CSV table of C-alpha atoms and ligand atoms in Angstrom, one decimal:
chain,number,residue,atom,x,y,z
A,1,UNK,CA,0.0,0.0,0.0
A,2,UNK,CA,1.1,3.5,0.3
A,3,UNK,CA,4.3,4.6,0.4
A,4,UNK,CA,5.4,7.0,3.2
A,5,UNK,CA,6.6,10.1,1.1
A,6,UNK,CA,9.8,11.5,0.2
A,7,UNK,CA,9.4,15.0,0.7
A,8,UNK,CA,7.7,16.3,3.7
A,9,UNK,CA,4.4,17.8,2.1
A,10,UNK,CA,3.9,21.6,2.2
A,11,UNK,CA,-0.2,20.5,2.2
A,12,UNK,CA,-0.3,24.4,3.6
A,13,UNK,CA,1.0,26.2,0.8
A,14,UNK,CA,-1.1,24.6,-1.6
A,15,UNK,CA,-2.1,25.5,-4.1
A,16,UNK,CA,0.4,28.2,-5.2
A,17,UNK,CA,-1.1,31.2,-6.2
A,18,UNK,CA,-1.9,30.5,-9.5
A,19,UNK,CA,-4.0,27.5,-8.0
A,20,UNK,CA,-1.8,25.0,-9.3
A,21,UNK,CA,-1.3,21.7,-7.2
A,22,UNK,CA,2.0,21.1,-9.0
A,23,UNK,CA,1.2,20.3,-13.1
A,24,UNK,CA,-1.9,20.2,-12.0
A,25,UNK,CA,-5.1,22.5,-11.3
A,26,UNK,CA,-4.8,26.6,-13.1
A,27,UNK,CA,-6.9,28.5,-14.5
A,28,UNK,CA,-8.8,27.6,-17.7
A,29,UNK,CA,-11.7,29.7,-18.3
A,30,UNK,CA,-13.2,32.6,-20.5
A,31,UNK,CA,-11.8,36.1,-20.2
A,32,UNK,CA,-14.8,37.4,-19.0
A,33,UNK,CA,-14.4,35.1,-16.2
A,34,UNK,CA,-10.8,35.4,-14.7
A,35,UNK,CA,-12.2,38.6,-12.8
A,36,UNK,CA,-14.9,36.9,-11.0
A,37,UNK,CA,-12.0,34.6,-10.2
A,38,UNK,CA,-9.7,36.7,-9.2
A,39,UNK,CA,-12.3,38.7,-7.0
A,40,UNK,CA,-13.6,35.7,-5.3
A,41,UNK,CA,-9.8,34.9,-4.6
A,42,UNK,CA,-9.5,37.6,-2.8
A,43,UNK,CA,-12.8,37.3,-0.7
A,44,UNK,CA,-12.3,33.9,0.3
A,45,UNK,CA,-8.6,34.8,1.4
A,46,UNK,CA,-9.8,37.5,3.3
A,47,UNK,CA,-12.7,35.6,4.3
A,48,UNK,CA,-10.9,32.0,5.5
A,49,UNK,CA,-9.0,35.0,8.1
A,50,UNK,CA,-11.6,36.2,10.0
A,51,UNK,CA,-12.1,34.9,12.6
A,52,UNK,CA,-15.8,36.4,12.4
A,53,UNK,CA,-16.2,34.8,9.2
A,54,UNK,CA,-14.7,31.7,10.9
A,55,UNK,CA,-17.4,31.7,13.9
A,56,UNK,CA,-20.9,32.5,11.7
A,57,UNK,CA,-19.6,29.2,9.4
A,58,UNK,CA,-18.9,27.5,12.6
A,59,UNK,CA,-22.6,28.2,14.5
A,60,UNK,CA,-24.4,27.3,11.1
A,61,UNK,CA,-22.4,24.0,10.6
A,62,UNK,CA,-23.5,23.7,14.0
A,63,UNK,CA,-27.1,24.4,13.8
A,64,UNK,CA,-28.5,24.0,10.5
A,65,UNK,CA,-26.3,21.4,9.4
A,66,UNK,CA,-25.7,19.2,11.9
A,67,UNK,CA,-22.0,18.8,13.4
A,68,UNK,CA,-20.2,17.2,14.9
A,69,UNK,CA,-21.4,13.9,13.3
A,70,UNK,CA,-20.6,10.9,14.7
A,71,UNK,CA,-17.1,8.5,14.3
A,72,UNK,CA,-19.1,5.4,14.3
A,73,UNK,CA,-17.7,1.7,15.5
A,74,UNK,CA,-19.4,-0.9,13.1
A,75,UNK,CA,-19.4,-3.6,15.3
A,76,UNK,CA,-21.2,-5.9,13.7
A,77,UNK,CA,-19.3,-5.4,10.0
A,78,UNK,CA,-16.1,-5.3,11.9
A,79,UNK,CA,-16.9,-9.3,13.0
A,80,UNK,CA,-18.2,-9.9,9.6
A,81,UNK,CA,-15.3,-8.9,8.1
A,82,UNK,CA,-12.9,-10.3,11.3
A,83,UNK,CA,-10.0,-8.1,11.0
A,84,UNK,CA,-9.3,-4.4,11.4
A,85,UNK,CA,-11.9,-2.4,13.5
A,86,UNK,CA,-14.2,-0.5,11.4
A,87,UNK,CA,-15.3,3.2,12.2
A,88,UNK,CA,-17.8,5.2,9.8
A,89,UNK,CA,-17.5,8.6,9.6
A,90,UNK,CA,-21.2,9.8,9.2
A,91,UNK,CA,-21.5,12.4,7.1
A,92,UNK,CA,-24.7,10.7,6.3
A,93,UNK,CA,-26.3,12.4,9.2
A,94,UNK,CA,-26.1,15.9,8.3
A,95,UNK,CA,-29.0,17.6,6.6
A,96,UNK,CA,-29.9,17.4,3.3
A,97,UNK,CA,-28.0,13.7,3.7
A,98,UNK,CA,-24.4,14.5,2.8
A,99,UNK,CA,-21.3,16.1,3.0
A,100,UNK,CA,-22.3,18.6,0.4
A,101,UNK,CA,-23.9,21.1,2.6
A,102,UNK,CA,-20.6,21.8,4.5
A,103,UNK,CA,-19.3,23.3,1.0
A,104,UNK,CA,-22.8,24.8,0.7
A,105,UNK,CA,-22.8,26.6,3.4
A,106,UNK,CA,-19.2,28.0,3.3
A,107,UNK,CA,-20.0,29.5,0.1
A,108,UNK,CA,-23.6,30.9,0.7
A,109,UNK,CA,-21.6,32.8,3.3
A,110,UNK,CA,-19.3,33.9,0.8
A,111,UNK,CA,-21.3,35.0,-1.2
A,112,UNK,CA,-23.2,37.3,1.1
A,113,UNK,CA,-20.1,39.0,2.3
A,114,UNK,CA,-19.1,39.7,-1.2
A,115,UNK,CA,-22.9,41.1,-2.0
A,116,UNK,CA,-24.2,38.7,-3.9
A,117,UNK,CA,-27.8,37.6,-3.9
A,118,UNK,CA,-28.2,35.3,-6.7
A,119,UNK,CA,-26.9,32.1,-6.4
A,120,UNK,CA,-26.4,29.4,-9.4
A,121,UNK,CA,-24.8,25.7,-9.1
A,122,UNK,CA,-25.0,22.6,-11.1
A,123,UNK,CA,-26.2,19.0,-10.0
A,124,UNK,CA,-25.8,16.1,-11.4
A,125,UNK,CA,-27.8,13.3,-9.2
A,126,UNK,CA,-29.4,16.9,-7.1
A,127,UNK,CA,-27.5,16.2,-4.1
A,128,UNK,CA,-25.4,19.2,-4.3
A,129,UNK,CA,-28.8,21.1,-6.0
A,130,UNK,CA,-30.8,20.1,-2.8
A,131,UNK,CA,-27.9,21.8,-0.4
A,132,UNK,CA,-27.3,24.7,-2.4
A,133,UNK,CA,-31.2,25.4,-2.4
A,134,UNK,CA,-31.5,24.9,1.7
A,135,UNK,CA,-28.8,27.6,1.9
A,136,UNK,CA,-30.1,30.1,-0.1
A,137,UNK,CA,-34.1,29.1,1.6
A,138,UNK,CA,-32.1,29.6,4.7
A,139,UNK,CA,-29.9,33.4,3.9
A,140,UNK,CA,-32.9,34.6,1.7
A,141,UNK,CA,-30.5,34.1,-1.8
A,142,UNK,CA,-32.1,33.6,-5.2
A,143,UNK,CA,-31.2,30.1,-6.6
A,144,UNK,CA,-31.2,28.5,-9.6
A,145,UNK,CA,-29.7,25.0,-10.3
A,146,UNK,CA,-28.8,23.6,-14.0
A,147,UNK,CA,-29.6,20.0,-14.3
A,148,UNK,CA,-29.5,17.5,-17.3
A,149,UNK,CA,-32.7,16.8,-18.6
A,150,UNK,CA,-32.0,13.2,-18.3
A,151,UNK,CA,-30.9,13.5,-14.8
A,152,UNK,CA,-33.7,15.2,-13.9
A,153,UNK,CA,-36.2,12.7,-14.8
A,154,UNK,CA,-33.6,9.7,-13.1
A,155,UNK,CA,-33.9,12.0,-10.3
A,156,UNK,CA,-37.7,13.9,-10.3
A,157,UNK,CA,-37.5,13.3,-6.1
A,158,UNK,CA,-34.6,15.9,-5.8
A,159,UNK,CA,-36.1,18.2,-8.5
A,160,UNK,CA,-39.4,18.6,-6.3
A,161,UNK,CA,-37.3,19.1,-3.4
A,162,UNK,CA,-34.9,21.6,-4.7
A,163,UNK,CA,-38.2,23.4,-5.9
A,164,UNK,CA,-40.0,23.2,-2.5
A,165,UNK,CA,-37.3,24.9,-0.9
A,166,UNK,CA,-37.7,27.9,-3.6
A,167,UNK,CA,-35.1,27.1,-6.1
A,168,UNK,CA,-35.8,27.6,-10.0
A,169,UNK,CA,-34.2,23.8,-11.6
A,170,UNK,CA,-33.2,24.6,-15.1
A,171,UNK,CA,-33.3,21.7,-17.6
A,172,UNK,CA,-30.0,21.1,-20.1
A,173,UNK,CA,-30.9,19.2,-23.2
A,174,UNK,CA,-27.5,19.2,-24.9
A,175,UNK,CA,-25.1,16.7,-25.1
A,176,UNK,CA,-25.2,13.6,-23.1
A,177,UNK,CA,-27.8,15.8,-20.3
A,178,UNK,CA,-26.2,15.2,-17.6
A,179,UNK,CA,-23.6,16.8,-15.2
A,180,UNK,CA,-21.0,18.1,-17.7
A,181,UNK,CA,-24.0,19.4,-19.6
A,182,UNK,CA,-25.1,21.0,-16.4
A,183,UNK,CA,-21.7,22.8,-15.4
A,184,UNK,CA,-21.5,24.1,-19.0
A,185,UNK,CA,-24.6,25.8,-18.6
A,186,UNK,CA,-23.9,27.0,-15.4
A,187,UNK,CA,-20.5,28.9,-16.6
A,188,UNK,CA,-22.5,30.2,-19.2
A,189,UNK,CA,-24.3,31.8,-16.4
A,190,UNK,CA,-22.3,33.0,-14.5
A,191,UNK,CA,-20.0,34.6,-17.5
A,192,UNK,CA,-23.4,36.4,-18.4
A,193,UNK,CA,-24.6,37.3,-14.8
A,194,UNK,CA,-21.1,37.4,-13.2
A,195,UNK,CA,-21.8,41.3,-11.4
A,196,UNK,CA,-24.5,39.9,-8.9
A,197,UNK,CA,-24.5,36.4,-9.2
A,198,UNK,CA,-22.3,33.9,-7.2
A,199,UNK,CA,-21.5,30.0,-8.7
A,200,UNK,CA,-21.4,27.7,-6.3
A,201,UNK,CA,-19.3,24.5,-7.5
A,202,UNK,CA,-20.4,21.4,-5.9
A,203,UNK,CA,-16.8,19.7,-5.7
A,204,UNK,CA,-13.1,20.0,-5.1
A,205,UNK,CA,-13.0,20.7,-9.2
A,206,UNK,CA,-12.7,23.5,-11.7
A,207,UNK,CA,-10.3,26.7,-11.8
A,208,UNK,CA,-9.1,27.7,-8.9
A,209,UNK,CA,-9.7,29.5,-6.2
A,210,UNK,CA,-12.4,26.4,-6.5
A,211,UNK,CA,-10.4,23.1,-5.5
A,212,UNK,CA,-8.6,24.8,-2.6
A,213,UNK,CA,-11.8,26.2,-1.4
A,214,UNK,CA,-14.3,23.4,-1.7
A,215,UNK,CA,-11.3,21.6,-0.2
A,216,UNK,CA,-11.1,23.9,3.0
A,217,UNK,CA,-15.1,24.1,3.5
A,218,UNK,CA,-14.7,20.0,4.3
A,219,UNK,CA,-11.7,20.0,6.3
A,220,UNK,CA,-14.0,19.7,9.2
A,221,UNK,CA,-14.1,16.3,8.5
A,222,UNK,CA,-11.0,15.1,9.1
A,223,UNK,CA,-10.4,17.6,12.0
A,224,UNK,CA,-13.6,16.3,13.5
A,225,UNK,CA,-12.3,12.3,13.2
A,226,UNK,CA,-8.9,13.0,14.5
A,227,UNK,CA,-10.2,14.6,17.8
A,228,UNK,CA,-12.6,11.4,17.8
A,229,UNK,CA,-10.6,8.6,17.1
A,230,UNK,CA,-7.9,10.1,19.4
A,231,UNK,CA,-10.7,10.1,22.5
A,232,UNK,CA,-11.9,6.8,21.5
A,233,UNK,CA,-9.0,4.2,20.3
A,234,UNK,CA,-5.7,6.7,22.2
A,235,UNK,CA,-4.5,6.6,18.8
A,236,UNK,CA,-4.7,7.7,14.7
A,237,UNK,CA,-6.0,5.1,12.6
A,238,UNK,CA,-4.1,2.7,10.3
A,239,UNK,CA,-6.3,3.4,6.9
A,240,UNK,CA,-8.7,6.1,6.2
A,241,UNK,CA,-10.9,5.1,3.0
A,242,UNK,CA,-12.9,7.3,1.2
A,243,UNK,CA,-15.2,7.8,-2.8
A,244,UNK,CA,-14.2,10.1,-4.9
A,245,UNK,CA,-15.9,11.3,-7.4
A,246,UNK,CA,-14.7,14.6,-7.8
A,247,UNK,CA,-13.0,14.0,-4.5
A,248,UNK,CA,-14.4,16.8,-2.2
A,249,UNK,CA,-15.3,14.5,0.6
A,250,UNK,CA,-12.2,12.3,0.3
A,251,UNK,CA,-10.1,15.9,-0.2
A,252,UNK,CA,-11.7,17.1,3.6
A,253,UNK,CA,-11.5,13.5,5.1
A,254,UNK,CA,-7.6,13.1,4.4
A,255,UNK,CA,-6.3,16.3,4.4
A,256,UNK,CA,-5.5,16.6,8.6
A,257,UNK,CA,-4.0,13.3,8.0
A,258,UNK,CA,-1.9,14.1,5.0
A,259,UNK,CA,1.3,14.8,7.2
A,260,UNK,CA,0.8,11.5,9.4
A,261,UNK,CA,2.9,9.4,7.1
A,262,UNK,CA,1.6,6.3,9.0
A,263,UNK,CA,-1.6,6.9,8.2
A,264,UNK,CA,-2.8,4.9,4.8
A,265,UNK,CA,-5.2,7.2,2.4
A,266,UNK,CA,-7.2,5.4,0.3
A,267,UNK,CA,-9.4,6.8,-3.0
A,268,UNK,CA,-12.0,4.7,-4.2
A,269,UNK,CA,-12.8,5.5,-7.9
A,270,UNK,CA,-16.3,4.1,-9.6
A,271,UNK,CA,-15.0,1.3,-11.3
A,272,UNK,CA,-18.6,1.1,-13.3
A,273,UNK,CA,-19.4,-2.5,-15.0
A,274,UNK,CA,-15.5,-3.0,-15.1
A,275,UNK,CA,-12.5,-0.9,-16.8
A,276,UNK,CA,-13.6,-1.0,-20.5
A,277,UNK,CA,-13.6,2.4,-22.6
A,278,UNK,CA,-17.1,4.2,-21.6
A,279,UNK,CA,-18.3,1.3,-19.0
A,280,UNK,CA,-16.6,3.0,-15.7
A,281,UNK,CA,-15.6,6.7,-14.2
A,282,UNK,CA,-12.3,5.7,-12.9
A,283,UNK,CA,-10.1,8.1,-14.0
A,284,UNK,CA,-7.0,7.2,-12.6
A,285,UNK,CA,-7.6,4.0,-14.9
A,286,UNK,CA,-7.1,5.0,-18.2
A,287,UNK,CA,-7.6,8.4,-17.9
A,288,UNK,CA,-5.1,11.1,-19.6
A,289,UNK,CA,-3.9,14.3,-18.6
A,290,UNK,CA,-6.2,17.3,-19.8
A,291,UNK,CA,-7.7,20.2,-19.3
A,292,UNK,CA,-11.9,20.5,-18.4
A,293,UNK,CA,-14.1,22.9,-17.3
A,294,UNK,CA,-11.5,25.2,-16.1
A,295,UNK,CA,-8.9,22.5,-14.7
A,296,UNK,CA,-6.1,20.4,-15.7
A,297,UNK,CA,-6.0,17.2,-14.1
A,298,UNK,CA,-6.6,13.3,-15.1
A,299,UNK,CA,-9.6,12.7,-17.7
A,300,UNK,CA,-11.0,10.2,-19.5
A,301,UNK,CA,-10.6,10.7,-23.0
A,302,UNK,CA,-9.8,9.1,-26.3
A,303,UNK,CA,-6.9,10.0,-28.4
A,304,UNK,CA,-8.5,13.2,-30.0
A,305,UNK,CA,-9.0,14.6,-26.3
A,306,UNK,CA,-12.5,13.9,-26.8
A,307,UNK,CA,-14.1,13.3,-23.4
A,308,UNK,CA,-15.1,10.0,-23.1
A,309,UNK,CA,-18.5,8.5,-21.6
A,310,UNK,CA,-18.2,7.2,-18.4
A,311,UNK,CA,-20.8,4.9,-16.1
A,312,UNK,CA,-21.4,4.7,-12.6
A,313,UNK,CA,-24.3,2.7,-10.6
A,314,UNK,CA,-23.5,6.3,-8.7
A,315,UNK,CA,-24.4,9.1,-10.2
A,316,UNK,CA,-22.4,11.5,-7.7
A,317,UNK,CA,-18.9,9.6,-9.3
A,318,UNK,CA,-20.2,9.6,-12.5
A,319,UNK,CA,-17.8,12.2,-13.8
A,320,UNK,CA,-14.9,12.4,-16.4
A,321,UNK,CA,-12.3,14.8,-14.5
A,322,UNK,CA,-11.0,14.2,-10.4
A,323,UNK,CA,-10.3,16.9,-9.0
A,324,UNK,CA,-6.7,18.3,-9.2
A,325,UNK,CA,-5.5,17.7,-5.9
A,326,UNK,CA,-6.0,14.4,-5.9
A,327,UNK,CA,-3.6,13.8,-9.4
A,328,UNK,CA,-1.1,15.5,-7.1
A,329,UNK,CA,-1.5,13.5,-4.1
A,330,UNK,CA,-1.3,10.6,-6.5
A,331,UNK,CA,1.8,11.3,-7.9
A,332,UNK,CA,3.3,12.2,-4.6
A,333,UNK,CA,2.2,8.7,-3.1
A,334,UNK,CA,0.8,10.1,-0.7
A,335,UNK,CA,-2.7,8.5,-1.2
A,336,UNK,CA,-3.5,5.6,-2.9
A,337,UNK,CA,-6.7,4.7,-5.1
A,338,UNK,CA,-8.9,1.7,-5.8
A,339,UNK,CA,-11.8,1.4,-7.9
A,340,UNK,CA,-15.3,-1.0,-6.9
A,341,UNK,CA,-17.4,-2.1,-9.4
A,342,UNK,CA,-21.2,-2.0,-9.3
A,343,UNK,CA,-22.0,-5.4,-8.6
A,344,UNK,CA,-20.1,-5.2,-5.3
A,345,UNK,CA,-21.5,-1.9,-4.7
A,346,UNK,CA,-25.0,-3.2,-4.8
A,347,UNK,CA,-24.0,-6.2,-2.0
A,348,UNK,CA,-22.3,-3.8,0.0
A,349,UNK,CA,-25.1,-1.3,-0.1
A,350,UNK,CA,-27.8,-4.5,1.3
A,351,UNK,CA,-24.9,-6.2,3.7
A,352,UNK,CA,-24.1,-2.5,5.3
A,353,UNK,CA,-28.1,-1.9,5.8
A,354,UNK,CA,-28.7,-5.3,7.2
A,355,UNK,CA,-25.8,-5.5,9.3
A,356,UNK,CA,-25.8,-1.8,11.0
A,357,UNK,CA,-29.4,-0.7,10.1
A,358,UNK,CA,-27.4,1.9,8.1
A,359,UNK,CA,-28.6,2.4,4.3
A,360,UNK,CA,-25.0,3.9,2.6
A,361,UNK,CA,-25.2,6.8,-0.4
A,362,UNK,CA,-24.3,4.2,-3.6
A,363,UNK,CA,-21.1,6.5,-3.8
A,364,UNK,CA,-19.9,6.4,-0.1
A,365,UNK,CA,-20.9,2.2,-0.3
A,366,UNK,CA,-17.4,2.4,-3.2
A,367,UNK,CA,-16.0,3.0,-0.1
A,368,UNK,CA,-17.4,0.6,2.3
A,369,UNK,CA,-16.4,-2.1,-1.1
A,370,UNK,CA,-12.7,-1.5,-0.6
A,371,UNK,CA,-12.8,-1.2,3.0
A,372,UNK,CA,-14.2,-4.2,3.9
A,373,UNK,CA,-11.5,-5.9,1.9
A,374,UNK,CA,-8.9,-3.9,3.7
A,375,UNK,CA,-9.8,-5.0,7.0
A,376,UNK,CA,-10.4,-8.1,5.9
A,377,UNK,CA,-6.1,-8.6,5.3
A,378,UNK,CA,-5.6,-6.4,8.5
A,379,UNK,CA,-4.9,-7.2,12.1
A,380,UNK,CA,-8.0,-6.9,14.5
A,381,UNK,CA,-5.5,-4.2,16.9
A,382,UNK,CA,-5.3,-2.2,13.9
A,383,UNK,CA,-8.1,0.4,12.8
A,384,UNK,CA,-9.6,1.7,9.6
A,385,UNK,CA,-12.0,4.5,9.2
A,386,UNK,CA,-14.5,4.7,6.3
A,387,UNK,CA,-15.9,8.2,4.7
A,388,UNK,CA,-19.4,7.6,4.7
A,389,UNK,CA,-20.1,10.7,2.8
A,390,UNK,CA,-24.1,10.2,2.5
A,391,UNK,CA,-27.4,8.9,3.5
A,392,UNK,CA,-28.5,6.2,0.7
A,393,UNK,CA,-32.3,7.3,0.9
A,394,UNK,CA,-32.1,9.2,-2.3
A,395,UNK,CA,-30.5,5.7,-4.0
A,396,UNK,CA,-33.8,3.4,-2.8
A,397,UNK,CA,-35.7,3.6,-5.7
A,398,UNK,CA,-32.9,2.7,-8.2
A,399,UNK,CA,-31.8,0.0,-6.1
A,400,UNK,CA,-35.4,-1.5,-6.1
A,401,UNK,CA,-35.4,-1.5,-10.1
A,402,UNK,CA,-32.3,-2.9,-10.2
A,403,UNK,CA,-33.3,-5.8,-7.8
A,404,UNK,CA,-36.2,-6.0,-9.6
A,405,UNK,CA,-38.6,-4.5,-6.8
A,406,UNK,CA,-41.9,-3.1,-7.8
A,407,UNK,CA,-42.6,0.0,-5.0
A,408,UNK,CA,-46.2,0.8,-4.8
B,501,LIG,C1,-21.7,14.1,-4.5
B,501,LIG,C2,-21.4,13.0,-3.7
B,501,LIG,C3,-20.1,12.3,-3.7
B,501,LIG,C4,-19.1,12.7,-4.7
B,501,LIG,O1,-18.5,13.9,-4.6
B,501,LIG,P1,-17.1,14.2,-4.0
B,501,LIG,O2,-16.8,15.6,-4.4
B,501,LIG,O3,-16.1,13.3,-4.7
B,501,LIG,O4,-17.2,14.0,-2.6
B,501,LIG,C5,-19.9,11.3,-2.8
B,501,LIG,N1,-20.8,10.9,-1.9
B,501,LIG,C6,-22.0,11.5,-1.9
B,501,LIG,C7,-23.0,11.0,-0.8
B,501,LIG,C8,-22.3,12.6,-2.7
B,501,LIG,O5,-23.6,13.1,-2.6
């Protein structure tokens, strides 16, 4: 498994200031766009310093979201499995069912210290959609979310949430209709409406100040497990697991640990209906270095640097680019990554809500895949935690089809 690294890691100087995580990450975007980059640079520096800033973020996470959440011993999938002890991290518990609303939040805040009342954001299976609109129900913020068409329809539950809580869902009928669809549109925006109008990018992706921001807005994930596994094992944990689609909850679940050398990272990529061109999302399998939507970073392409189509039984990994950070981290050795296929998806998602009356998000159960593997070949005095970024409720009905379950 991982290597401990050469180099120590300068984690806090990262990105530099042209937001590169070393070849990776920059700035790829429209002229008319590198001043609302620029500007919202220098807010969110000024912003991540102030203390004031620092203790509004702090009470909301606290009251509308939902932390602390729980470090979790899995007792009874830690005898199934009869090695390491297992620990969840439940990010499942926080409102709106994931991590998303940490990064939500952070940046509604933002945005109303910089002025701006009009909020946009894409969604690809509506998780981040149905965060971004409870934030902006919550400050009073105009909202509007860009969704494929075809998403919306796989996903019409988070569509009439998203609308109950006052945000306007705009259908995109190009292309494939789905999530890279949906983040075009959504630049498009925001080049148009840039003056008043904040984006609010649902992952640790795009042109920086983005990766290093999303990034920072989940780093109370990791802070929050090493305080709890410290109070309840004495001691950091062997392996830390954790999905990544583009890889902003694994991004805020490692990064306190990315200087404990002894601690094992683990990314787990959507390894679809296998590695074959256009069956899986894996990037770091088969994917190329390239540049989209505003990043350069590992993507699945073919030859022509045509984006390639990728599949996932999880729609929140079902994406062509990982985040920047993550290419760097790669390279570095510092954390390692793993793909799960959907079969084993779908038996971990009905072993895990069996077993610990917990039903997993289909992306966080990629991570509960490898981990059970993991502490399978490990010691029973040694401990992994697993990032269980979200709640699997929005994943029932899918799962039903798939098992061939007629609801209602
Ligand atoms: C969106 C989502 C993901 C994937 O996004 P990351 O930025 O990689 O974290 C993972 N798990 C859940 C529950 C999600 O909603």
């Amino acid at each position: 498994m991982a290597a401990s690294v050469a180099a120590p890691l300068d984690r806090f100087t990262l990105p530099d200031a042209g937001g590169h995580f070393g070849r990776y990450g920059g700035v790829f975007v429209p002229e008319t766009l590198m001043t609302a980059l620029h500007d919202l640079g220098g807010a969110y520096d000024a912003a991540r310093q102030d203390p004031a800033f620092l203790t509004e973020l702090r009470h909301h996470l606290k009251e509308f979201a939902g932390r602390p959440t729980e470090l979790y011993f899995a007792e009874r999938l830690t005898r199934y499995c009869g090695g390491a002890k297992i620990y969840l991290k439940r990010e499942d518990l926080l409102h709106t069912g994931a991590h998303k609303i940490n990064n939500a939040l952070g940046q509604a805040l933002l945005a109303r210290r910089m002025g701006k009342k009009r909020i946009i954001a894409e969604t690809g299976a509506g998780q981040h959609g149905v965060a971004t609109a409870a934030v902006c129900a919550k400050f009073g913020l105009e909202c509007v979310v860009y969704m494929g068409a075809v998403d919306m329809e796989r996903q019409a539950l988070n569509v009439f949430r998203m609308r109950l809580m006052g945000a306007e869902v705009r259908g995109v009928e190009a292309g494939q209709k789905t999530l890279k669809e949906a983040i075009n549109e959504a630049m498009r925006d925001w080049v148009t409406n840039v003056r008043g109008t904040h984006y609010i990018l649902g992952s640790a992706l795009g042109s920086h100040p983005y990766p290093m921001m999303v990034r920072d807005f989940h780093r109370v994930i990791g802070q929050e497990v090493k305080e709890q596994i410290l109070a309840r094992e004495g001691r950091l944990p062997d392996e830390m697991i954790a999905c990544v689609g583009g890889g902003s909850n694994a991004i805020g679940f490692f990064f306190e640990f990315l200087e404990e050398s002894k601690v094992r990272l683990v990314g787990v990529e959507a390894g679809g209906r296998g590695i074959r061109r256009g069956d899986h999302a894996a990037r770091f399998e088969g994917g190329k270095l390239g540049v989209l939507q505003g990043c350069k970073t590992y993507i699945l392409q073919d030859d022509d640097g045509q984006i390639e189509l990728t599949h996932s039984v999880s729609a929140g990994l079902d994406y062509a680019a990982i985040g920047p950070e993550h290419a760097f981290y790669r390279d570095r050795q510092r954390i390692d990554y793993a793909y799960a296929c959907d079969d084993e998806v779908m038996e971990a998602f009905q072993l895990c809500s069996r077993m610990e009356g917990i039903i997993p998000a289909l992306e966080s159960t990629h991570a509960l895949v490898h981990g059970m593997k993991r502490a399978k070949e490990m010691r029973s005095d040694e401990v992994l935690i697993i990032n269980l970024s979200g709640r699997g409720d929005k994943d029932v009905n899918q799962v039903a089809k798939i098992l061939g379950v007629k609801l209602g």
